[in-house]
Amino acid sequence: MNQGKTRVWPSIIVLLIWLWGVTGGSAEDPYRFFTWNITYGQIYPFGICQQVILINGQFPGPDIHAVTNDNLIINVHNHLPEPFLLSWNGVQQRRNSFEDGVYGTTCPIPPGSNFTYQMQVKDQIGSFYYFPSLEFHKAAGGYGGIRILTRPEVPVPFPEPHGDFTILIGDWYIANHKDLKSILDQGKMLRCPDGILINGRGPNGVSFTVEPGKTYRLRISNVGLQNSMNFRIEGHVMKVVEVEGTHTLQNTVSSLDIHVGQSYSALVTADQRAKDYYIAVSTRFTTQALITTAVLHYRNSRTWVSGPPPPGPTTDIQWSLNQARSIRTNLTASGPRPNPQGAYHYGQIKVNRTIKLANSAALLNSKQRYAVNGVSFVPADTPLKLADYFKIAGVFHVGSIPDYPTTVQQIHLDTSVMGADYRAFVEIVFENHEDIIQSWHLDGYSFFVVGMDIGQWTPNCRKQYNLNDAISRSTTQVYPDSWTAVYVALDNVGMWNLRTEFWARQYLGQQFYLRVYTPSHSVRDEYPIPNNALLCGRAKNPIS
């Protein structure tokens, strides 16, 4: 493994400081070790042979099971003929953006090499997933589920379920991911996806076996490339209990909209007569509707699914908007710690700064590009976090993206970085002037989704904000010709990716980095660079 260049401090001291930091000075937090081999393999989800990315020969990859405050040591061996990176969607790298796994923070793992991610799921619970973030690899699989359980002494606001299923849904292309990337590199947009996969399988390719009368937890993540999905189970209702690390008010729903990049937990009870039932997943608000099915199999069933799958809900945006507003924090439940989540009164904190973000599109040099506030992101030759750490000039400059959308229609290319002060409390307003749903994600953070509505945002919209029990999550949707507002406490120092989850648009520039900065160099604010950090670009020979 590439250990990088020797630091000024002896490596053993750096390691001891890192261990002290990730364990909070305690030796009680356990370590979980994983060894993953990344290879190409073949699958037949739609009856056609496809090349996909396998992890230890699996597609999807293996689940990560952890408990709050566990230290995860994941040794990734890259057997692909190109560089590779994994990122952790929704898992907050506390004070450790070096491990975030996107190119703005982390050097890719070279072909034939390995890298060991060292991270702690500090003060986190919930349902998340990992995915490959480089070279449009996300269109080739390489993803898997992450479940972080509460510690035994912390109560959960529902009875222990009989079983726990990871369900990864998402749109899928039959074309090879390299061909898709080539289309984007030529400045063209991709056509609509070919279908939907559930846990890497096509229609009725996967089943979930349940015992009559028992209740099960479904951890559902939309790992797709662009489309919002609706999830439903024939003849059954679901009770939503958790969203990306936050326990929710336990609303009962017949179907659930899950936008790209989002994760939910829902409880379902096998309380119907013994037979097999469709699990249906379909795209939302698209001109070309896609649908696929899995099977909920009662163990004593002798009747296979038949007939049409259950229909989805109305295509009226207002239905989905109302459901989204109903998903709120359970203030009486504990989070990762044994105290009510409502103890954090975010609605009483003064906002230091308002940031408005709007997506736009244009042709540059006859090639399609996408932008945020008029700036279309281009990767630098060196990960931004490394350039910042080693003070390498000329890689990026803070302030290269404005706080507000520009009135000028043109867009321009830049390695866009927005500066922000550590411990600031900011309002971010996402504006969507298109007729499609947008989905936005901020690495390293959860934010409070305080408001969303159809129309144009104005300061007067703050009167309708939920300042009491808004859901805290890391990915939010913005409906067509609508806005969504979030509050975020910038309590995590580092360089963090803020991006669309519409992956072709992310690849073509609809993203930037938020540099949360403090002049302090204390390990209480940010961990030292990992001793095994890969170095690339101009950071290969830094002046340290």
PDB file of N, CA and C in Angstrom, residues 207-239:
ATOM      1  N   SER A 207     -36.448 -11.879  -3.925  1.00  0.00           N
ATOM      2  CA  SER A 207     -37.596 -12.018  -3.036  1.00  0.00           C
ATOM      3  C   SER A 207     -37.130 -11.878  -1.591  1.00  0.00           C
ATOM      4  N   PHE A 208     -38.052 -11.442  -0.746  1.00  0.00           N
ATOM      5  CA  PHE A 208     -37.780 -11.256   0.675  1.00  0.00           C
ATOM      6  C   PHE A 208     -38.767 -12.133   1.443  1.00  0.00           C
ATOM      7  N   THR A 209     -38.235 -13.099   2.172  1.00  0.00           N
ATOM      8  CA  THR A 209     -39.068 -14.077   2.859  1.00  0.00           C
ATOM      9  C   THR A 209     -39.420 -13.578   4.258  1.00  0.00           C
ATOM     10  N   VAL A 210     -40.729 -13.657   4.604  1.00  0.00           N
ATOM     11  CA  VAL A 210     -41.202 -13.176   5.895  1.00  0.00           C
ATOM     12  C   VAL A 210     -42.043 -14.254   6.572  1.00  0.00           C
ATOM     13  N   GLU A 211     -42.082 -14.175   7.901  1.00  0.00           N
ATOM     14  CA  GLU A 211     -42.913 -15.066   8.697  1.00  0.00           C
ATOM     15  C   GLU A 211     -44.251 -14.387   8.958  1.00  0.00           C
ATOM     16  N   PRO A 212     -45.361 -15.107   8.804  1.00  0.00           N
ATOM     17  CA  PRO A 212     -46.671 -14.507   9.069  1.00  0.00           C
ATOM     18  C   PRO A 212     -46.744 -13.897  10.474  1.00  0.00           C
ATOM     19  N   GLY A 213     -47.284 -12.682  10.529  1.00  0.00           N
ATOM     20  CA  GLY A 213     -47.468 -12.008  11.803  1.00  0.00           C
ATOM     21  C   GLY A 213     -46.261 -11.250  12.307  1.00  0.00           C
ATOM     22  N   LYS A 214     -45.111 -11.387  11.665  1.00  0.00           N
ATOM     23  CA  LYS A 214     -43.889 -10.721  12.125  1.00  0.00           C
ATOM     24  C   LYS A 214     -43.712  -9.369  11.417  1.00  0.00           C
ATOM     25  N   THR A 215     -42.960  -8.481  12.079  1.00  0.00           N
ATOM     26  CA  THR A 215     -42.679  -7.146  11.540  1.00  0.00           C
ATOM     27  C   THR A 215     -41.218  -7.062  11.131  1.00  0.00           C
ATOM     28  N   TYR A 216     -40.972  -6.402   9.990  1.00  0.00           N
ATOM     29  CA  TYR A 216     -39.627  -6.324   9.418  1.00  0.00           C
ATOM     30  C   TYR A 216     -39.271  -4.866   9.122  1.00  0.00           C
ATOM     31  N   ARG A 217     -37.987  -4.578   9.233  1.00  0.00           N
ATOM     32  CA  ARG A 217     -37.469  -3.256   8.882  1.00  0.00           C
ATOM     33  C   ARG A 217     -36.895  -3.301   7.479  1.00  0.00           C
ATOM     34  N   LEU A 218     -37.350  -2.407   6.633  1.00  0.00           N
ATOM     35  CA  LEU A 218     -36.838  -2.277   5.279  1.00  0.00           C
ATOM     36  C   LEU A 218     -35.981  -1.021   5.216  1.00  0.00           C
ATOM     37  N   ARG A 219     -34.720  -1.161   4.867  1.00  0.00           N
ATOM     38  CA  ARG A 219     -33.823  -0.015   4.686  1.00  0.00           C
ATOM     39  C   ARG A 219     -33.694   0.207   3.179  1.00  0.00           C
ATOM     40  N   ILE A 220     -34.382   1.226   2.690  1.00  0.00           N
ATOM     41  CA  ILE A 220     -34.525   1.440   1.253  1.00  0.00           C
ATOM     42  C   ILE A 220     -33.706   2.655   0.839  1.00  0.00           C
ATOM     43  N   SER A 221     -32.805   2.475  -0.112  1.00  0.00           N
ATOM     44  CA  SER A 221     -31.987   3.577  -0.635  1.00  0.00           C
ATOM     45  C   SER A 221     -32.145   3.660  -2.140  1.00  0.00           C
ATOM     46  N   ASN A 222     -32.298   4.871  -2.642  1.00  0.00           N
ATOM     47  CA  ASN A 222     -32.321   5.106  -4.088  1.00  0.00           C
ATOM     48  C   ASN A 222     -30.898   5.374  -4.539  1.00  0.00           C
ATOM     49  N   VAL A 223     -30.256   4.349  -5.093  1.00  0.00           N
ATOM     50  CA  VAL A 223     -28.853   4.426  -5.503  1.00  0.00           C
ATOM     51  C   VAL A 223     -28.722   4.714  -7.001  1.00  0.00           C
ATOM     52  N   GLY A 224     -29.811   5.151  -7.625  1.00  0.00           N
ATOM     53  CA  GLY A 224     -29.827   5.341  -9.071  1.00  0.00           C
ATOM     54  C   GLY A 224     -29.075   6.564  -9.540  1.00  0.00           C
ATOM     55  N   LEU A 225     -29.238   6.847 -10.814  1.00  0.00           N
ATOM     56  CA  LEU A 225     -28.471   7.905 -11.476  1.00  0.00           C
ATOM     57  C   LEU A 225     -29.245   9.201 -11.661  1.00  0.00           C
ATOM     58  N   GLN A 226     -30.590   9.137 -11.681  1.00  0.00           N
ATOM     59  CA  GLN A 226     -31.291  10.387 -11.905  1.00  0.00           C
ATOM     60  C   GLN A 226     -32.748  10.403 -11.463  1.00  0.00           C
ATOM     61  N   ASN A 227     -33.435   9.288 -11.449  1.00  0.00           N
ATOM     62  CA  ASN A 227     -34.892   9.312 -11.297  1.00  0.00           C
ATOM     63  C   ASN A 227     -35.353   9.107  -9.865  1.00  0.00           C
ATOM     64  N   SER A 228     -36.352   9.905  -9.465  1.00  0.00           N
ATOM     65  CA  SER A 228     -37.084   9.656  -8.231  1.00  0.00           C
ATOM     66  C   SER A 228     -37.897   8.381  -8.403  1.00  0.00           C
ATOM     67  N   MET A 229     -38.108   7.662  -7.290  1.00  0.00           N
ATOM     68  CA  MET A 229     -38.808   6.384  -7.322  1.00  0.00           C
ATOM     69  C   MET A 229     -39.947   6.364  -6.323  1.00  0.00           C
ATOM     70  N   ASN A 230     -40.970   5.579  -6.636  1.00  0.00           N
ATOM     71  CA  ASN A 230     -42.019   5.289  -5.672  1.00  0.00           C
ATOM     72  C   ASN A 230     -41.937   3.811  -5.310  1.00  0.00           C
ATOM     73  N   PHE A 231     -41.977   3.535  -4.007  1.00  0.00           N
ATOM     74  CA  PHE A 231     -41.833   2.178  -3.471  1.00  0.00           C
ATOM     75  C   PHE A 231     -43.138   1.780  -2.780  1.00  0.00           C
ATOM     76  N   ARG A 232     -43.660   0.595  -3.088  1.00  0.00           N
ATOM     77  CA  ARG A 232     -44.913   0.146  -2.498  1.00  0.00           C
ATOM     78  C   ARG A 232     -44.944  -1.380  -2.468  1.00  0.00           C
ATOM     79  N   ILE A 233     -45.786  -1.919  -1.582  1.00  0.00           N
ATOM     80  CA  ILE A 233     -45.923  -3.365  -1.424  1.00  0.00           C
ATOM     81  C   ILE A 233     -47.394  -3.711  -1.556  1.00  0.00           C
ATOM     82  N   GLU A 234     -47.698  -4.582  -2.463  1.00  0.00           N
ATOM     83  CA  GLU A 234     -49.077  -4.983  -2.720  1.00  0.00           C
ATOM     84  C   GLU A 234     -49.767  -5.456  -1.429  1.00  0.00           C
ATOM     85  N   GLY A 235     -50.916  -4.848  -1.120  1.00  0.00           N
ATOM     86  CA  GLY A 235     -51.723  -5.295   0.006  1.00  0.00           C
ATOM     87  C   GLY A 235     -51.193  -4.942   1.378  1.00  0.00           C
ATOM     88  N   HIS A 236     -50.111  -4.190   1.479  1.00  0.00           N
ATOM     89  CA  HIS A 236     -49.496  -3.870   2.763  1.00  0.00           C
ATOM     90  C   HIS A 236     -49.289  -2.363   2.902  1.00  0.00           C
ATOM     91  N   VAL A 237     -49.240  -1.910   4.135  1.00  0.00           N
ATOM     92  CA  VAL A 237     -48.849  -0.535   4.427  1.00  0.00           C
ATOM     93  C   VAL A 237     -47.497  -0.558   5.120  1.00  0.00           C
ATOM     94  N   MET A 238     -46.851   0.590   5.124  1.00  0.00           N
ATOM     95  CA  MET A 238     -45.532   0.730   5.748  1.00  0.00           C
ATOM     96  C   MET A 238     -45.577   1.863   6.765  1.00  0.00           C
ATOM     97  N   LYS A 239     -44.762   1.729   7.776  1.00  0.00           N
ATOM     98  CA  LYS A 239     -44.638   2.773   8.788  1.00  0.00           C
ATOM     99  C   LYS A 239     -43.222   3.340   8.711  1.00  0.00           C
TER     100      LYS A 239
END
